[in-house]
mmCIF file of N, CA, C and O in Angstrom:
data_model
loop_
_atom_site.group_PDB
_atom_site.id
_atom_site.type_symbol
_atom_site.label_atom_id
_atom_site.label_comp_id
_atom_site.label_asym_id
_atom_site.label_seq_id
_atom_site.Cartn_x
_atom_site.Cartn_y
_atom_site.Cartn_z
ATOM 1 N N UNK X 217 -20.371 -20.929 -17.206
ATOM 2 C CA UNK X 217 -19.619 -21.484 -16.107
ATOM 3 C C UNK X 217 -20.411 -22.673 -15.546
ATOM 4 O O UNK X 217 -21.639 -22.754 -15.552
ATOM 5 N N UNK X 218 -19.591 -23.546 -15.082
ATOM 6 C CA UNK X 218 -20.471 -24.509 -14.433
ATOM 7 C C UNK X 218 -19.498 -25.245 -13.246
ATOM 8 O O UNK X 218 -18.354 -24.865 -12.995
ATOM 9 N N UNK X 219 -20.314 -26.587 -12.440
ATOM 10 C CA UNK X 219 -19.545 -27.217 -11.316
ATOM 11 C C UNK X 219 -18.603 -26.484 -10.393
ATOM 12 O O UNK X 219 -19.351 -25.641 -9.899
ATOM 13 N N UNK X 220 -17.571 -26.326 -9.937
ATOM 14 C CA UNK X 220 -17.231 -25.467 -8.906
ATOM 15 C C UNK X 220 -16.890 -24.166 -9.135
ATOM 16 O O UNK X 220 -16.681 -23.503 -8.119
ATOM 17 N N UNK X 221 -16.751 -23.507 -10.394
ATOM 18 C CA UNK X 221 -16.476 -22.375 -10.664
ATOM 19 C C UNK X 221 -17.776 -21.301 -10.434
ATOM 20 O O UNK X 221 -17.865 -20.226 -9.841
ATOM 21 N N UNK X 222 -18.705 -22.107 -11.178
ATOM 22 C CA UNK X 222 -20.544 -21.281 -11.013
ATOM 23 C C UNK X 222 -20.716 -21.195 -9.513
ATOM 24 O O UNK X 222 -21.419 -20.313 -9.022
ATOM 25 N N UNK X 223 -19.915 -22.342 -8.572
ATOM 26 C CA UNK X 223 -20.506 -21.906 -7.299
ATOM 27 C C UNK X 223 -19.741 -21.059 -6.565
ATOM 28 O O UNK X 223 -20.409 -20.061 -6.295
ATOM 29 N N UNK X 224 -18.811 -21.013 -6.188
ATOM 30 C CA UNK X 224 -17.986 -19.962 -6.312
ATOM 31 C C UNK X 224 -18.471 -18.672 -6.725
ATOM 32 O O UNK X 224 -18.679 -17.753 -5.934
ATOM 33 N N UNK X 225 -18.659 -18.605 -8.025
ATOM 34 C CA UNK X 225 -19.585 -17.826 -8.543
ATOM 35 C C UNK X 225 -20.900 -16.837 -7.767
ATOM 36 O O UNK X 225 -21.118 -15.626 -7.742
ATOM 37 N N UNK X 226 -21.498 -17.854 -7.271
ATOM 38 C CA UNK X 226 -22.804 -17.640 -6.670
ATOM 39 C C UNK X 226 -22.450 -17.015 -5.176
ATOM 40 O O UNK X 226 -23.163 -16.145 -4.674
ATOM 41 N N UNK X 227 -21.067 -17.644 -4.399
ATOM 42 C CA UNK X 227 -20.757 -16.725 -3.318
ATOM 43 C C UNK X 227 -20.219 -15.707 -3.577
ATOM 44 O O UNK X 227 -20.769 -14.846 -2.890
ATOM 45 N N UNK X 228 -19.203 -15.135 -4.364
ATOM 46 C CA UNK X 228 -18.724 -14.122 -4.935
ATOM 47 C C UNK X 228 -19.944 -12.910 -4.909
ATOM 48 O O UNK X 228 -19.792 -11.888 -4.240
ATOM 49 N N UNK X 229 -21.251 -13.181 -5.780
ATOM 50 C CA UNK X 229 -21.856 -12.640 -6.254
ATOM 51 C C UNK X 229 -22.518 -11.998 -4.730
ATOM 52 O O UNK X 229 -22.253 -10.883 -4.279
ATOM 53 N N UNK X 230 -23.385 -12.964 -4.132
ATOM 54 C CA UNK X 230 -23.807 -13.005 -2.442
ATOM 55 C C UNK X 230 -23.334 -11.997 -2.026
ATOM 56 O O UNK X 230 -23.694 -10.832 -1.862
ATOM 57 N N UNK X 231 -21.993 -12.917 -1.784
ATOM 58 C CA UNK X 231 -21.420 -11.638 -0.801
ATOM 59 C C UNK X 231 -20.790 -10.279 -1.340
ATOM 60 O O UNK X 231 -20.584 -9.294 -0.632
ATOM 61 N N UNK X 232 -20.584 -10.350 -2.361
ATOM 62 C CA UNK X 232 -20.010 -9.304 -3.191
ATOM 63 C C UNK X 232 -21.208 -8.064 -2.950
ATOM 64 O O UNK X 232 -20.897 -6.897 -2.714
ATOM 65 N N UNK X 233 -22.498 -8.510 -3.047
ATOM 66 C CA UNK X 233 -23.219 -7.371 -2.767
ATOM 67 C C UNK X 233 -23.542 -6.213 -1.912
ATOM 68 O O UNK X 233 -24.075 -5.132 -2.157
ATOM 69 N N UNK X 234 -22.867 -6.971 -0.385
ATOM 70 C CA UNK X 234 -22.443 -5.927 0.705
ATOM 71 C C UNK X 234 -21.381 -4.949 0.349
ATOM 72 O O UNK X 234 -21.366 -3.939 1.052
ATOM 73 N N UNK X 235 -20.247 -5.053 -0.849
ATOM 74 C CA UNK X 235 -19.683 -4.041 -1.269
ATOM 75 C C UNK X 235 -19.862 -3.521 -2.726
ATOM 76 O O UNK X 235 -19.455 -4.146 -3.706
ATOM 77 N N UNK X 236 -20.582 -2.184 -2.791
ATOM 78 C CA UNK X 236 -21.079 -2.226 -4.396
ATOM 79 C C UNK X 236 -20.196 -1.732 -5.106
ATOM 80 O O UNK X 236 -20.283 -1.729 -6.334
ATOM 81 N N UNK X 237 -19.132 -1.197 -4.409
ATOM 82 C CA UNK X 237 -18.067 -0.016 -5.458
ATOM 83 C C UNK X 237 -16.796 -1.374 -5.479
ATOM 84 O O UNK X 237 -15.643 -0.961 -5.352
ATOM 85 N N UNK X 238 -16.915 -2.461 -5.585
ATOM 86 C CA UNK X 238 -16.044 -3.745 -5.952
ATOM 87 C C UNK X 238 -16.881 -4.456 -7.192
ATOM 88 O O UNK X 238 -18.015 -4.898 -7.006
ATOM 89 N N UNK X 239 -16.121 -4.532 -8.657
ATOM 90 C CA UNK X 239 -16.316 -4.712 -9.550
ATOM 91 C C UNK X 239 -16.044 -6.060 -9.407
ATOM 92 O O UNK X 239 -15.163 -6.554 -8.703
ATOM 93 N N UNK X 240 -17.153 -6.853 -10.381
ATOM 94 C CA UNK X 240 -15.995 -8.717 -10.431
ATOM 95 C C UNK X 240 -16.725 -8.633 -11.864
ATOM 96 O O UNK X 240 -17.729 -7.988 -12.165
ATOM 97 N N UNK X 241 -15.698 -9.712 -12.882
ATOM 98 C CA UNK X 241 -15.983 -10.125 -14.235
ATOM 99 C C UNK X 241 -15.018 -11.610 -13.518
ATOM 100 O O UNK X 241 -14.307 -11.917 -12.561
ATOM 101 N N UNK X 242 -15.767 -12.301 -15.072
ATOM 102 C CA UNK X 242 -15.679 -13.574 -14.821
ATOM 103 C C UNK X 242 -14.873 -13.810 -16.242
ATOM 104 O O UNK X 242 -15.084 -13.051 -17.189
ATOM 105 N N UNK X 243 -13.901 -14.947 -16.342
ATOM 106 C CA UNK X 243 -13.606 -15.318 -17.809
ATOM 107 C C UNK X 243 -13.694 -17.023 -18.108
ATOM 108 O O UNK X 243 -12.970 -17.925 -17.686
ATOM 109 N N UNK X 244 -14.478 -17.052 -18.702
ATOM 110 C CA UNK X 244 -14.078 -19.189 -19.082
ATOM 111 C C UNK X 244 -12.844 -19.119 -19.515
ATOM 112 O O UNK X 244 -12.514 -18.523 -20.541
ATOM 113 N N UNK X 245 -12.007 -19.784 -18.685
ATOM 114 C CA UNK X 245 -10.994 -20.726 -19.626
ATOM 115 C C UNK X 245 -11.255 -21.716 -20.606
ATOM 116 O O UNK X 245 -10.386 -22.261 -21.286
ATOM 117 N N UNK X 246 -12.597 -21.957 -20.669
ATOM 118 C CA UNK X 246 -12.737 -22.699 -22.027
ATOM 119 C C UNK X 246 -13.031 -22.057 -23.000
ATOM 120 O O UNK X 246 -12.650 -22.460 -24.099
ATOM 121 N N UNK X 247 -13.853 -20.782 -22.881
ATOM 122 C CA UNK X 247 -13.492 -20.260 -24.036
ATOM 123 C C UNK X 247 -12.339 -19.364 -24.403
ATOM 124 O O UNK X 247 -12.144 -19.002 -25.563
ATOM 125 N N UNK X 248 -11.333 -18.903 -23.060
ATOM 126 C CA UNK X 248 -10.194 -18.612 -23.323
ATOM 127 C C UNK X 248 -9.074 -18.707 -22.800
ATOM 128 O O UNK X 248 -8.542 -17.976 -21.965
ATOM 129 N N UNK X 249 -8.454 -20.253 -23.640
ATOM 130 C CA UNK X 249 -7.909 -20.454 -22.555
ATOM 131 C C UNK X 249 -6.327 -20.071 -22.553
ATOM 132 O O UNK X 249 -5.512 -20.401 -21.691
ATOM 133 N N UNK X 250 -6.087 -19.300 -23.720
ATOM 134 C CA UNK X 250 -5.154 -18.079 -23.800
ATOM 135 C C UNK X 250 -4.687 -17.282 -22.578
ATOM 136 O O UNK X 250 -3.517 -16.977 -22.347
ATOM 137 N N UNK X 251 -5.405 -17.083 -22.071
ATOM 138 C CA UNK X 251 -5.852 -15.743 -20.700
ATOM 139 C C UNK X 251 -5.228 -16.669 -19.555
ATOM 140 O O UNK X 251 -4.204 -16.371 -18.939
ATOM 141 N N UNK X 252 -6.121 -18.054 -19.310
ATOM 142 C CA UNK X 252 -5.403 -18.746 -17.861
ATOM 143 C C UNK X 252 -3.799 -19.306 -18.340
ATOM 144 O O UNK X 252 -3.027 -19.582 -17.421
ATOM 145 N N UNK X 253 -3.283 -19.478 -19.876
ATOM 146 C CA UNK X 253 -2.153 -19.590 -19.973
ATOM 147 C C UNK X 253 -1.129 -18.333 -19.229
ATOM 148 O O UNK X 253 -0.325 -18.467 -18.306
ATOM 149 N N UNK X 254 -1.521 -17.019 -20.057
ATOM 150 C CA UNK X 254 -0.862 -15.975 -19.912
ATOM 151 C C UNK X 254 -0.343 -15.382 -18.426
ATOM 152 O O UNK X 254 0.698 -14.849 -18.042
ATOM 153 N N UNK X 255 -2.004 -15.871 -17.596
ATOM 154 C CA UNK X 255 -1.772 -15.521 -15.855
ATOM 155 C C UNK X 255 -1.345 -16.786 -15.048
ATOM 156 O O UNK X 255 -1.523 -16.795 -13.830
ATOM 157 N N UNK X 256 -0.940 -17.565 -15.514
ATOM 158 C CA UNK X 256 -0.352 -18.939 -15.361
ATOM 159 C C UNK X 256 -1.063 -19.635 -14.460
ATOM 160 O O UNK X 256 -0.581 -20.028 -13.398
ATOM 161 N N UNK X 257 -2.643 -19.898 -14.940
ATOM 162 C CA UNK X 257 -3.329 -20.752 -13.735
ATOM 163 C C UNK X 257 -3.059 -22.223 -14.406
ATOM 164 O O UNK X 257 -2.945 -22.401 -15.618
ATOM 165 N N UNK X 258 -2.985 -23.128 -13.523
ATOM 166 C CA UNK X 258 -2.588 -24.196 -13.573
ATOM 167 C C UNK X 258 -3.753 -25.410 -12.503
ATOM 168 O O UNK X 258 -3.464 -26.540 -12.110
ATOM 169 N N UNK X 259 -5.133 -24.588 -12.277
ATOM 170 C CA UNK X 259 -6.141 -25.520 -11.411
ATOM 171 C C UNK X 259 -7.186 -24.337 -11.936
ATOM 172 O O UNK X 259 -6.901 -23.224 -12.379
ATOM 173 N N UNK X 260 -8.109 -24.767 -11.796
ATOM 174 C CA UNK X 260 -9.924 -23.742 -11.882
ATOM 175 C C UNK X 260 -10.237 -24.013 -11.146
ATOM 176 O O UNK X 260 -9.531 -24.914 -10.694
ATOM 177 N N UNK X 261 -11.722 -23.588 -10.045
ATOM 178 C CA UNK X 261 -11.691 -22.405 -10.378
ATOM 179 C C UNK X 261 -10.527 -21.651 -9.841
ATOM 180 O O UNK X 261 -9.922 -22.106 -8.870
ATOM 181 N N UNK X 262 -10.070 -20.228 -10.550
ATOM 182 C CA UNK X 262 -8.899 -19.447 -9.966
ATOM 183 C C UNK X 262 -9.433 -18.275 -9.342
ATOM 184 O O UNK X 262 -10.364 -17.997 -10.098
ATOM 185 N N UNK X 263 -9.428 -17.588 -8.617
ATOM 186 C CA UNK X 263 -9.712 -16.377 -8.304
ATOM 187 C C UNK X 263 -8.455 -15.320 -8.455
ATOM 188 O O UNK X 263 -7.313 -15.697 -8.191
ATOM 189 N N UNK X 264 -8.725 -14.004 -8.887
ATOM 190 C CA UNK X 264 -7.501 -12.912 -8.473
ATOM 191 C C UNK X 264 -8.345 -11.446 -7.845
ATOM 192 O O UNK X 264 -9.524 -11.172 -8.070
ATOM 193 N N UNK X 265 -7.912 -11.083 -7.475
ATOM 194 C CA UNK X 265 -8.169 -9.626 -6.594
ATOM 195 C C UNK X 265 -7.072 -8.399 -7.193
ATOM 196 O O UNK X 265 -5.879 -8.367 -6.893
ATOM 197 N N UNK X 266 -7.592 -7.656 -7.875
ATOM 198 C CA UNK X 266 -7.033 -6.508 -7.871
ATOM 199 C C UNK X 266 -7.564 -5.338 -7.685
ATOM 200 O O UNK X 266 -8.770 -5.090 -7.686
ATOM 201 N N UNK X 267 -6.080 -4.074 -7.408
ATOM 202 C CA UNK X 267 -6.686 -2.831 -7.044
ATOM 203 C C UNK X 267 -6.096 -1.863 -7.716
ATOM 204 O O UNK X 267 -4.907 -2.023 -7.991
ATOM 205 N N UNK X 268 -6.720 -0.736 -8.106
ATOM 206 C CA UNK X 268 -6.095 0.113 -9.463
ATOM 207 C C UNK X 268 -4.804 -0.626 -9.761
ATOM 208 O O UNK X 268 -3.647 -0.289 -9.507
ATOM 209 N N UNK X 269 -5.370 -1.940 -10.482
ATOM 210 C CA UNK X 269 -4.686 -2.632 -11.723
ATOM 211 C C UNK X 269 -3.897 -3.615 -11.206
ATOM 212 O O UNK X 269 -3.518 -4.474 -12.002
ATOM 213 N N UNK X 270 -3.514 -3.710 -9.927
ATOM 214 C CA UNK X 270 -2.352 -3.966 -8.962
ATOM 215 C C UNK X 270 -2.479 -6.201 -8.473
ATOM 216 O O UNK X 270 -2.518 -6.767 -7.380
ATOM 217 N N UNK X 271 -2.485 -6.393 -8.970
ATOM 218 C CA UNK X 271 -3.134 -7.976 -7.533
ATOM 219 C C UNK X 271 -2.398 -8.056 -6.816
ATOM 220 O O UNK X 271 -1.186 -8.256 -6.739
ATOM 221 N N UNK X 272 -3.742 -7.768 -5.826
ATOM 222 C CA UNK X 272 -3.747 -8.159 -4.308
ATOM 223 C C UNK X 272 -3.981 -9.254 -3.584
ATOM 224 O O UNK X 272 -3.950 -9.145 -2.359
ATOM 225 N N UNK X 273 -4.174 -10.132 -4.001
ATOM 226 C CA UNK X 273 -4.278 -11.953 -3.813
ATOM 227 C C UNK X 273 -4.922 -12.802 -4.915
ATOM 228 O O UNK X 273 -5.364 -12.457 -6.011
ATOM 229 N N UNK X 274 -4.864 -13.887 -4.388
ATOM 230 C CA UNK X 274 -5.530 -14.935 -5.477
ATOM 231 C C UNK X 274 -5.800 -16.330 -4.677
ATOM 232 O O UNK X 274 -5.271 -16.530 -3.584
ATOM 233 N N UNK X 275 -6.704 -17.329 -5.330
ATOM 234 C CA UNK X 275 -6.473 -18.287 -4.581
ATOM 235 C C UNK X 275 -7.071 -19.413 -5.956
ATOM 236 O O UNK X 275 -7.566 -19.036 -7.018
ATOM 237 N N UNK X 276 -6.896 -20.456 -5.633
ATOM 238 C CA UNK X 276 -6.921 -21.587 -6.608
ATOM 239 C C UNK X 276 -7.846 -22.417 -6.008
ATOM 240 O O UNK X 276 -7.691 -22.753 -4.834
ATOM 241 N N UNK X 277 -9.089 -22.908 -6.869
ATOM 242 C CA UNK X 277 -9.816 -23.675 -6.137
ATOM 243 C C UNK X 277 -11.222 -23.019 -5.502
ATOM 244 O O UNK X 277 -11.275 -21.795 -5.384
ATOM 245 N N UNK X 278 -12.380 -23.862 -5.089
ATOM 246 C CA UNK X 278 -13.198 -23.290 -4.446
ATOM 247 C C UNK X 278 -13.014 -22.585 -3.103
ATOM 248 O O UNK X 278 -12.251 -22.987 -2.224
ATOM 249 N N UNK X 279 -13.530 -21.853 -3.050
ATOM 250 C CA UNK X 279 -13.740 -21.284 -1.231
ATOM 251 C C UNK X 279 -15.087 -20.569 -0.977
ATOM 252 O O UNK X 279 -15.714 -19.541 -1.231
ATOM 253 N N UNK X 280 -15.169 -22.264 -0.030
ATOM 254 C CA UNK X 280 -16.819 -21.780 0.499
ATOM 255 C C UNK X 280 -17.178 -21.327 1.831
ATOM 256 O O UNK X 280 -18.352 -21.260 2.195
ATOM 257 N N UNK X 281 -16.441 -21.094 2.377
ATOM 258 C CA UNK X 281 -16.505 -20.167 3.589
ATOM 259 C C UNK X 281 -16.341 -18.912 3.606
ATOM 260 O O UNK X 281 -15.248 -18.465 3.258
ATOM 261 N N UNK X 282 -17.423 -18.007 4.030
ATOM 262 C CA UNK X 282 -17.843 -16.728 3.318
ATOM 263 C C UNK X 282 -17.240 -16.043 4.021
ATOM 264 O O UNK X 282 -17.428 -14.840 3.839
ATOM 265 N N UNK X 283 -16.223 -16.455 5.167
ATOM 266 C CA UNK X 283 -14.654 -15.508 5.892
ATOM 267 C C UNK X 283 -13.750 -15.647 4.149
ATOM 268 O O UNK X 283 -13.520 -14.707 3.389
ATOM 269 N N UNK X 284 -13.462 -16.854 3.974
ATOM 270 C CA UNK X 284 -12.742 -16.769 2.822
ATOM 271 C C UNK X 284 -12.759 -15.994 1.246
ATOM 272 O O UNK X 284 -11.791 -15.685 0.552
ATOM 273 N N UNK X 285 -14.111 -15.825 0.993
ATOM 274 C CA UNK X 285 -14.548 -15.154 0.210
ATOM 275 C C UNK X 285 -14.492 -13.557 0.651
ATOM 276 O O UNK X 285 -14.141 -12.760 -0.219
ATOM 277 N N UNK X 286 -14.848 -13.025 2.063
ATOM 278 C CA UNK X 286 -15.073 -11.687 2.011
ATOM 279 C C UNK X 286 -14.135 -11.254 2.365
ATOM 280 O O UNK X 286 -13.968 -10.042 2.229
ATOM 281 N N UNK X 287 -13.094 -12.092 2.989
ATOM 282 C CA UNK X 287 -11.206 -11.702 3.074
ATOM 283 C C UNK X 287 -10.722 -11.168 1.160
ATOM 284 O O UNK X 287 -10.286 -10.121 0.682
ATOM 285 N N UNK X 288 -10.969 -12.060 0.768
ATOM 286 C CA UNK X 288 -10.461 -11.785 -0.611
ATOM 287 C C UNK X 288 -11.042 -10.247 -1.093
ATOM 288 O O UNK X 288 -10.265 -9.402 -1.537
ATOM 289 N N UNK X 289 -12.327 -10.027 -0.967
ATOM 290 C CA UNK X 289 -13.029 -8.885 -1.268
ATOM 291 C C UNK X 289 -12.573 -7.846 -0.645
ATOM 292 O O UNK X 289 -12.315 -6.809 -1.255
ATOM 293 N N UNK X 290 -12.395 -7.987 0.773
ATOM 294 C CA UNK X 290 -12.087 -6.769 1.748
ATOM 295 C C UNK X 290 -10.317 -5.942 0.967
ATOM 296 O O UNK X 290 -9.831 -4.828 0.772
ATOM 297 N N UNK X 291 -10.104 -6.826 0.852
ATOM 298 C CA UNK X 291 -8.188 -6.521 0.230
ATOM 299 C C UNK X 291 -8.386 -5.688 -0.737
ATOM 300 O O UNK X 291 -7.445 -4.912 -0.907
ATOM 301 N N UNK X 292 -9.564 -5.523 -1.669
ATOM 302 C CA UNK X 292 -9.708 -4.640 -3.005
ATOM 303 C C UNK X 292 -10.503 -3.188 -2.504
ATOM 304 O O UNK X 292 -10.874 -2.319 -3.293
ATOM 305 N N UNK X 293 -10.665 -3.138 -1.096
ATOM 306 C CA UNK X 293 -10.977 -2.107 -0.613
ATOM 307 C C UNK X 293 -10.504 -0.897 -0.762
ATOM 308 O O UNK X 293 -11.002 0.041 -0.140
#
């Protein structure tokens, strides 16, 4: 990963650590970019949130405000 997706990345990860029973995986669309066809992203970085299997939001683009990031997290609660 690299440029706004890795950073993103790096808050995800941050703050992700105040909740440990919230799983995150990451996928390149460059190496597959099958996958962002199929979930129809149309901008990177993409984020999605799901919960037993379900999505519960998403957002397109960076978000570096760590309300924005731990809103997204809190929803997979």
């Amino acid at each position: 990963m690299r440029g706004k997706a890795a950073t993103l990345i790096s808050y995800l990860v941050r703050i992700g650590a105040k909740y440990p029973t919230v799983y995150m995986a990451w996928v390149s669309t460059d190496d597959h970019p099958e996958l962002a066809e199929e979930w129809g992203f149309t901008a990177i970085p993409a984020t999605v949130a799901y919960k037993n299997g379900t999505k519960v939001d998403y957002f397109i683009g960076p978000q570096y405000l760590d309300e924005q990031v731990e809103q997204i997290i809190k929803k997979t609660l």
